[in-house]
Coordinates of C-alpha atoms in Angstrom, one line a residue:
M166 CA 10.3 -13.2 14.7
I167 CA 7.1 -11.4 13.6
A168 CA 6.4 -8.7 11.0
F169 CA 3.2 -6.8 10.6
V170 CA 2.3 -5.9 7.0
F171 CA -0.5 -3.6 5.8
P172 CA -2.4 -3.6 2.5
G173 CA -2.7 -0.8 0.0
Q174 CA -5.3 0.5 -2.5
G175 CA -7.3 -2.2 -4.2
S176 CA -8.1 -4.1 -1.0
Q177 CA -11.1 -2.0 -0.1
Y178 CA -14.7 -3.4 -0.2
V179 CA -18.1 -2.3 1.1
G180 CA -18.7 -3.7 4.5
M181 CA -15.1 -3.8 5.6
A182 CA -14.6 -3.4 9.4
K183 CA -18.3 -3.3 10.0
D184 CA -17.8 -5.4 13.2
L185 CA -15.4 -2.7 14.4
S186 CA -18.1 0.0 14.4
V187 CA -18.3 0.1 18.2
C188 CA -14.6 -0.3 19.3
A189 CA -13.3 2.0 16.6
K190 CA -16.1 4.6 16.8
D191 CA -13.6 7.3 17.9
L192 CA -11.3 6.7 15.0
F193 CA -14.1 6.8 12.4
E194 CA -15.4 10.0 14.1
T195 CA -12.0 11.7 14.0
A196 CA -11.5 10.7 10.4
S197 CA -15.0 11.8 9.4
E198 CA -14.5 15.2 11.0
I199 CA -11.2 15.8 9.0
L200 CA -12.6 14.4 5.7
G201 CA -15.9 16.2 5.9
F202 CA -18.1 13.1 5.3
D203 CA -19.2 10.0 7.2
L204 CA -16.3 7.6 6.7
A205 CA -17.9 4.8 8.7
K206 CA -21.0 4.9 6.5
L207 CA -18.9 4.8 3.3
C208 CA -16.9 1.8 4.6
F209 CA -19.9 -0.1 5.9
E210 CA -22.5 0.8 3.3
G211 CA -20.8 2.2 0.3
P212 CA -21.5 2.9 -2.5
Q213 CA -18.5 1.1 -4.0
T214 CA -18.0 3.8 -6.6
E215 CA -17.4 6.4 -3.9
L216 CA -15.2 4.1 -1.9
N217 CA -13.1 3.4 -5.0
K218 CA -12.3 7.1 -5.5
T219 CA -8.6 7.3 -4.6
E220 CA -9.0 10.3 -2.3
N221 CA -11.5 8.3 -0.3
T222 CA -10.0 4.9 -0.6
Q223 CA -6.7 5.9 0.9
P224 CA -7.9 7.3 4.3
A225 CA -10.6 4.5 4.4
I226 CA -8.1 1.7 4.2
L227 CA -5.7 3.4 6.6
T228 CA -8.5 3.8 9.2
V229 CA -9.7 0.2 8.9
S230 CA -6.1 -1.1 9.1
Y231 CA -5.2 1.1 12.0
A232 CA -8.4 0.2 13.9
L233 CA -7.6 -3.5 13.5
L234 CA -4.0 -2.9 14.5
R235 CA -5.0 -1.0 17.7
E236 CA -7.3 -3.8 18.8
F237 CA -4.7 -6.4 18.1
S238 CA -2.0 -4.5 19.9
V239 CA -3.8 -5.0 23.2
S240 CA -2.7 -8.7 22.9
G241 CA 0.9 -7.6 23.6
I242 CA 2.1 -9.3 20.4
S243 CA 4.6 -6.9 18.8
P244 CA 6.5 -6.9 15.5
A245 CA 10.2 -6.8 14.9
Y246 CA 9.5 -5.1 11.5
V247 CA 6.6 -3.4 9.8
A248 CA 6.0 -2.9 6.1
G249 CA 3.1 -1.9 3.9
H250 CA 2.3 -2.1 0.2
S251 CA 2.2 1.5 -1.2
L252 CA -0.5 3.2 0.9
G253 CA 0.0 0.5 3.5
E254 CA 3.4 2.0 4.3
Y255 CA 1.5 4.8 6.1
T256 CA -0.2 2.3 8.4
A257 CA 3.2 0.8 9.1
A258 CA 4.4 4.3 10.0
L259 CA 1.4 4.7 12.4
C260 CA 2.4 1.4 14.0
G261 CA 5.9 2.9 14.5
E262 CA 4.3 6.1 16.0
V263 CA 5.9 8.3 13.2
F264 CA 2.9 10.6 13.3
S265 CA -0.6 10.9 14.8
F266 CA -3.7 9.2 13.4
S267 CA -5.3 12.6 12.5
D268 CA -2.1 13.6 10.6
A269 CA -2.1 10.3 8.8
I270 CA -5.7 10.9 7.6
R271 CA -4.8 14.4 6.4
I272 CA -1.7 13.0 4.6
T273 CA -3.4 10.1 2.9
R274 CA -6.3 12.3 1.8
K275 CA -3.9 14.7 0.2
R276 CA -1.9 11.9 -1.3
G277 CA -5.0 10.5 -2.9
Q278 CA -6.1 13.9 -4.3
L279 CA -2.7 14.6 -5.7
M280 CA -2.4 11.2 -7.4
Q281 CA -5.9 11.6 -8.8
S282 CA -5.0 15.0 -10.3
A283 CA -1.5 14.0 -11.7
Q284 CA -2.8 13.0 -15.1
P285 CA -6.0 13.7 -17.1
E286 CA -8.6 10.9 -17.0
G287 CA -7.7 8.2 -19.5
K288 CA -4.2 9.3 -20.1
G289 CA -2.6 6.8 -17.7
A290 CA -3.0 3.1 -17.1
M291 CA -1.6 0.1 -15.3
A292 CA -1.6 -3.6 -16.0
A293 CA -0.4 -6.7 -14.2
V294 CA 1.9 -9.0 -16.2
L295 CA 2.0 -12.6 -15.1
G296 CA 4.8 -15.0 -15.9
L297 CA 7.6 -12.8 -17.0
D298 CA 10.8 -11.9 -15.1
E299 CA 11.8 -8.4 -14.1
E300 CA 14.7 -8.1 -16.7
T301 CA 12.6 -9.2 -19.7
L302 CA 9.7 -6.9 -18.7
K303 CA 12.1 -4.0 -18.1
Q304 CA 13.6 -4.5 -21.6
I305 CA 10.0 -4.5 -23.1
C306 CA 9.2 -1.2 -21.4
E307 CA 12.4 0.4 -22.6
S308 CA 11.7 -0.8 -26.2
I309 CA 8.4 1.1 -26.4
K310 CA 9.0 4.3 -28.4
N311 CA 7.0 7.6 -28.2
F312 CA 5.0 6.4 -25.1
Y313 CA 6.2 6.1 -21.5
V314 CA 5.8 2.9 -19.6
D315 CA 7.8 1.4 -16.7
L316 CA 7.7 -1.2 -13.9
A317 CA 5.5 -0.1 -11.0
N318 CA 5.0 -3.0 -8.6
L319 CA 7.4 -6.0 -8.2
N320 CA 5.0 -8.0 -6.2
C321 CA 6.2 -11.6 -6.2
P322 CA 7.8 -14.1 -8.6
G323 CA 5.9 -13.9 -11.9
Q324 CA 3.7 -10.9 -11.0
I325 CA 4.8 -7.5 -12.0
V326 CA 2.7 -4.4 -12.6
I327 CA 3.5 -1.9 -15.3
S328 CA 2.4 1.7 -15.3
G329 CA 2.6 4.7 -17.6
E330 CA 0.8 6.4 -20.5
A331 CA -2.2 4.3 -21.6
E332 CA -0.9 3.7 -25.1
G333 CA 2.5 2.7 -23.7
V334 CA 0.9 0.2 -21.3
R335 CA -1.1 -1.2 -24.1
K336 CA 1.9 -1.7 -26.4
A337 CA 4.0 -3.2 -23.6
S338 CA 1.1 -5.5 -22.7
E339 CA 0.9 -6.8 -26.3
L340 CA 4.7 -7.3 -26.5
A341 CA 4.7 -9.1 -23.1
K342 CA 2.2 -11.6 -24.4
Q343 CA 4.4 -12.2 -27.5
K344 CA 7.4 -12.7 -25.2
G345 CA 5.6 -15.5 -23.3
A346 CA 3.6 -13.8 -20.5
K347 CA 1.0 -16.2 -19.2
K348 CA -1.6 -13.4 -18.8
V349 CA -1.8 -9.6 -18.8
V350 CA -4.6 -8.0 -16.7
P351 CA -5.4 -4.3 -17.2
L352 CA -6.1 -2.8 -13.8
Q353 CA -9.3 -0.9 -13.2
V354 CA -7.5 2.3 -12.3
S355 CA -7.2 5.7 -14.1
I356 CA -4.0 6.6 -12.2
P357 CA -0.5 5.6 -13.4
S358 CA 0.9 5.0 -9.9
H359 CA 4.6 4.4 -9.0
C360 CA 6.1 5.8 -12.2
M361 CA 7.6 9.1 -13.4
L362 CA 4.2 10.5 -14.4
M363 CA 3.8 11.1 -10.6
K364 CA 7.1 13.0 -10.3
E365 CA 5.6 16.5 -10.4
V366 CA 2.9 15.9 -7.8
A367 CA 5.5 14.1 -5.6
Q368 CA 7.4 17.4 -5.2
E369 CA 4.2 19.1 -4.1
F370 CA 3.5 16.2 -1.8
G371 CA 7.0 16.5 -0.2
Q372 CA 6.3 20.2 0.6
F373 CA 3.0 19.2 2.1
L374 CA 4.6 16.5 4.3
R375 CA 7.0 19.0 5.7
S376 CA 4.2 20.8 7.4
F377 CA 3.7 17.8 9.7
N378 CA 5.8 16.6 12.7
F379 CA 7.5 13.3 11.8
N380 CA 9.1 11.3 14.6
D381 CA 11.7 8.5 14.3
S382 CA 9.9 5.2 14.0
K383 CA 9.9 3.0 17.1
I384 CA 9.9 -0.1 14.9
P385 CA 12.0 -0.5 11.7
I386 CA 9.9 0.2 8.6
V387 CA 11.0 -1.8 5.5
S388 CA 10.6 0.8 2.7
N389 CA 9.0 0.0 -0.6
V390 CA 11.5 2.1 -2.5
D391 CA 14.8 0.5 -1.4
A392 CA 13.6 -2.6 0.4
V393 CA 15.7 -1.8 3.4
E394 CA 14.7 -0.7 6.9
V395 CA 14.3 3.0 7.8
K396 CA 13.7 4.5 11.2
E397 CA 14.8 8.2 11.0
A398 CA 12.0 10.7 10.4
E399 CA 13.8 12.4 7.5
A400 CA 14.5 9.1 5.7
I401 CA 10.8 8.0 6.2
L402 CA 9.6 11.3 4.7
N403 CA 11.9 11.1 1.8
A404 CA 10.9 7.5 1.1
F405 CA 7.2 8.6 1.1
V406 CA 8.0 11.2 -1.6
R407 CA 10.1 8.8 -3.7
Q408 CA 7.5 6.1 -3.4
L409 CA 5.0 8.0 -5.5
Y410 CA 7.2 7.8 -8.6
S411 CA 9.3 4.7 -7.8
P412 CA 8.4 1.0 -8.1
V413 CA 7.1 -0.8 -5.1
R414 CA 9.7 -3.6 -4.4
W415 CA 7.4 -5.8 -2.4
Q416 CA 9.1 -9.0 -3.2
D417 CA 12.4 -7.6 -2.1
C418 CA 10.8 -6.1 1.1
V419 CA 9.6 -9.6 2.1
K420 CA 12.9 -11.2 1.3
Y421 CA 14.7 -8.6 3.4
M422 CA 12.6 -9.2 6.4
I423 CA 13.0 -13.0 6.0
S424 CA 16.8 -12.5 5.8
K425 CA 16.7 -10.7 9.1
G426 CA 15.0 -13.6 10.8
V427 CA 11.2 -13.0 10.2
N428 CA 9.4 -16.3 10.0
T429 CA 5.8 -15.0 10.7
F430 CA 3.9 -12.4 8.8
I431 CA 0.6 -11.0 10.1
E432 CA -1.4 -9.0 7.4
I433 CA -3.6 -6.4 9.2
G434 CA -6.3 -4.7 7.1
P435 CA -9.0 -5.5 4.5
G436 CA -8.4 -8.3 2.0
K437 CA -5.8 -11.0 1.8
V438 CA -3.7 -9.7 -1.1
L439 CA -0.4 -9.5 0.7
S440 CA -0.8 -12.9 2.3
G441 CA -1.1 -14.4 -1.2
L442 CA 1.9 -12.6 -2.4
I443 CA 4.1 -13.6 0.6
R444 CA 3.1 -17.2 0.1
R445 CA 4.4 -17.1 -3.4
I446 CA 7.6 -15.4 -2.3
D447 CA 8.4 -18.0 0.4
S448 CA 6.0 -20.8 1.2
S449 CA 7.9 -21.8 4.3
V450 CA 6.9 -18.8 6.5
K451 CA 3.8 -18.6 8.6
I452 CA 1.2 -16.2 7.4
Y453 CA -1.9 -14.9 9.3
N454 CA -4.5 -12.4 8.1
I455 CA -6.6 -10.1 10.3
E456 CA -9.5 -8.3 8.6
N457 CA -12.3 -8.6 11.2
L458 CA -12.7 -9.3 15.0
E459 CA -13.0 -13.0 14.5
D460 CA -9.7 -13.2 12.7
L461 CA -8.2 -11.0 15.4
N462 CA -9.2 -13.3 18.2
N463 CA -8.1 -16.4 16.3
V464 CA -4.7 -15.0 15.5
K465 CA -4.2 -13.9 19.1
K466 CA -4.8 -17.5 20.2
E467 CA -2.6 -19.0 17.5
V468 CA 0.4 -16.7 17.9
S469 CA 0.2 -16.4 21.7
G470 CA -0.2 -20.2 22.1

């Protein structure tokens, strides 16, 4: 049984999808028209600083992932489940035909803008903590007084991201090292994603989402928020809103799909982040990665054969 998974923010790089420029020309043109700038040029040529701006990154990764998905879908290989890491959940919804590609561009652009505006520059921070379990890290976050910090991404065994006010993240990071964390890596972001500092913009985002037509998904989407499958339009919309201020339970999402019989994961989109995480969650499953046309043709042969 196969699952398609889609990467989130942080997987972008200049030059991604360059070999898709001809076959995905229509998608890049549609996205560029909506965004008001040449998205293909930004993806293929950069500069990286512009590509890294959240409001640009989100529609860029979505377009590249969807372009690869569309090309791969021609092979007739279809998933039993889909899932995405944070932003990747929107590509998963596109795979399930929950909304149109143009609506997905508008939604991810707005999502990026709202996330960027949620906190003043420098107030929020995130850090990856390696080598501590969820319970220990949760207790550390709760012990920090006067500054807010919480768990944001439960990625795989021994890798949890914390998010919150910059000082709260700094204090929790220090305490995590004292409690035996192998390493703490501050993330190069100014946005404290997937924590309660996003609650206010999440409400505005929910109102924005209601201006679009959502369909029930044709494929079960395993939601980041609860790590269970959702198909109904209303449940998907609600999960998108909650996802902004709730932790991404990626490890639980992968375990859920495996418990349902998934033994093959195909990561579709830039980078190989999810493939690495899945390997650490369960090394017995088959994992493929598609981030260019060469990968796409190789995986077609492997999976079909």
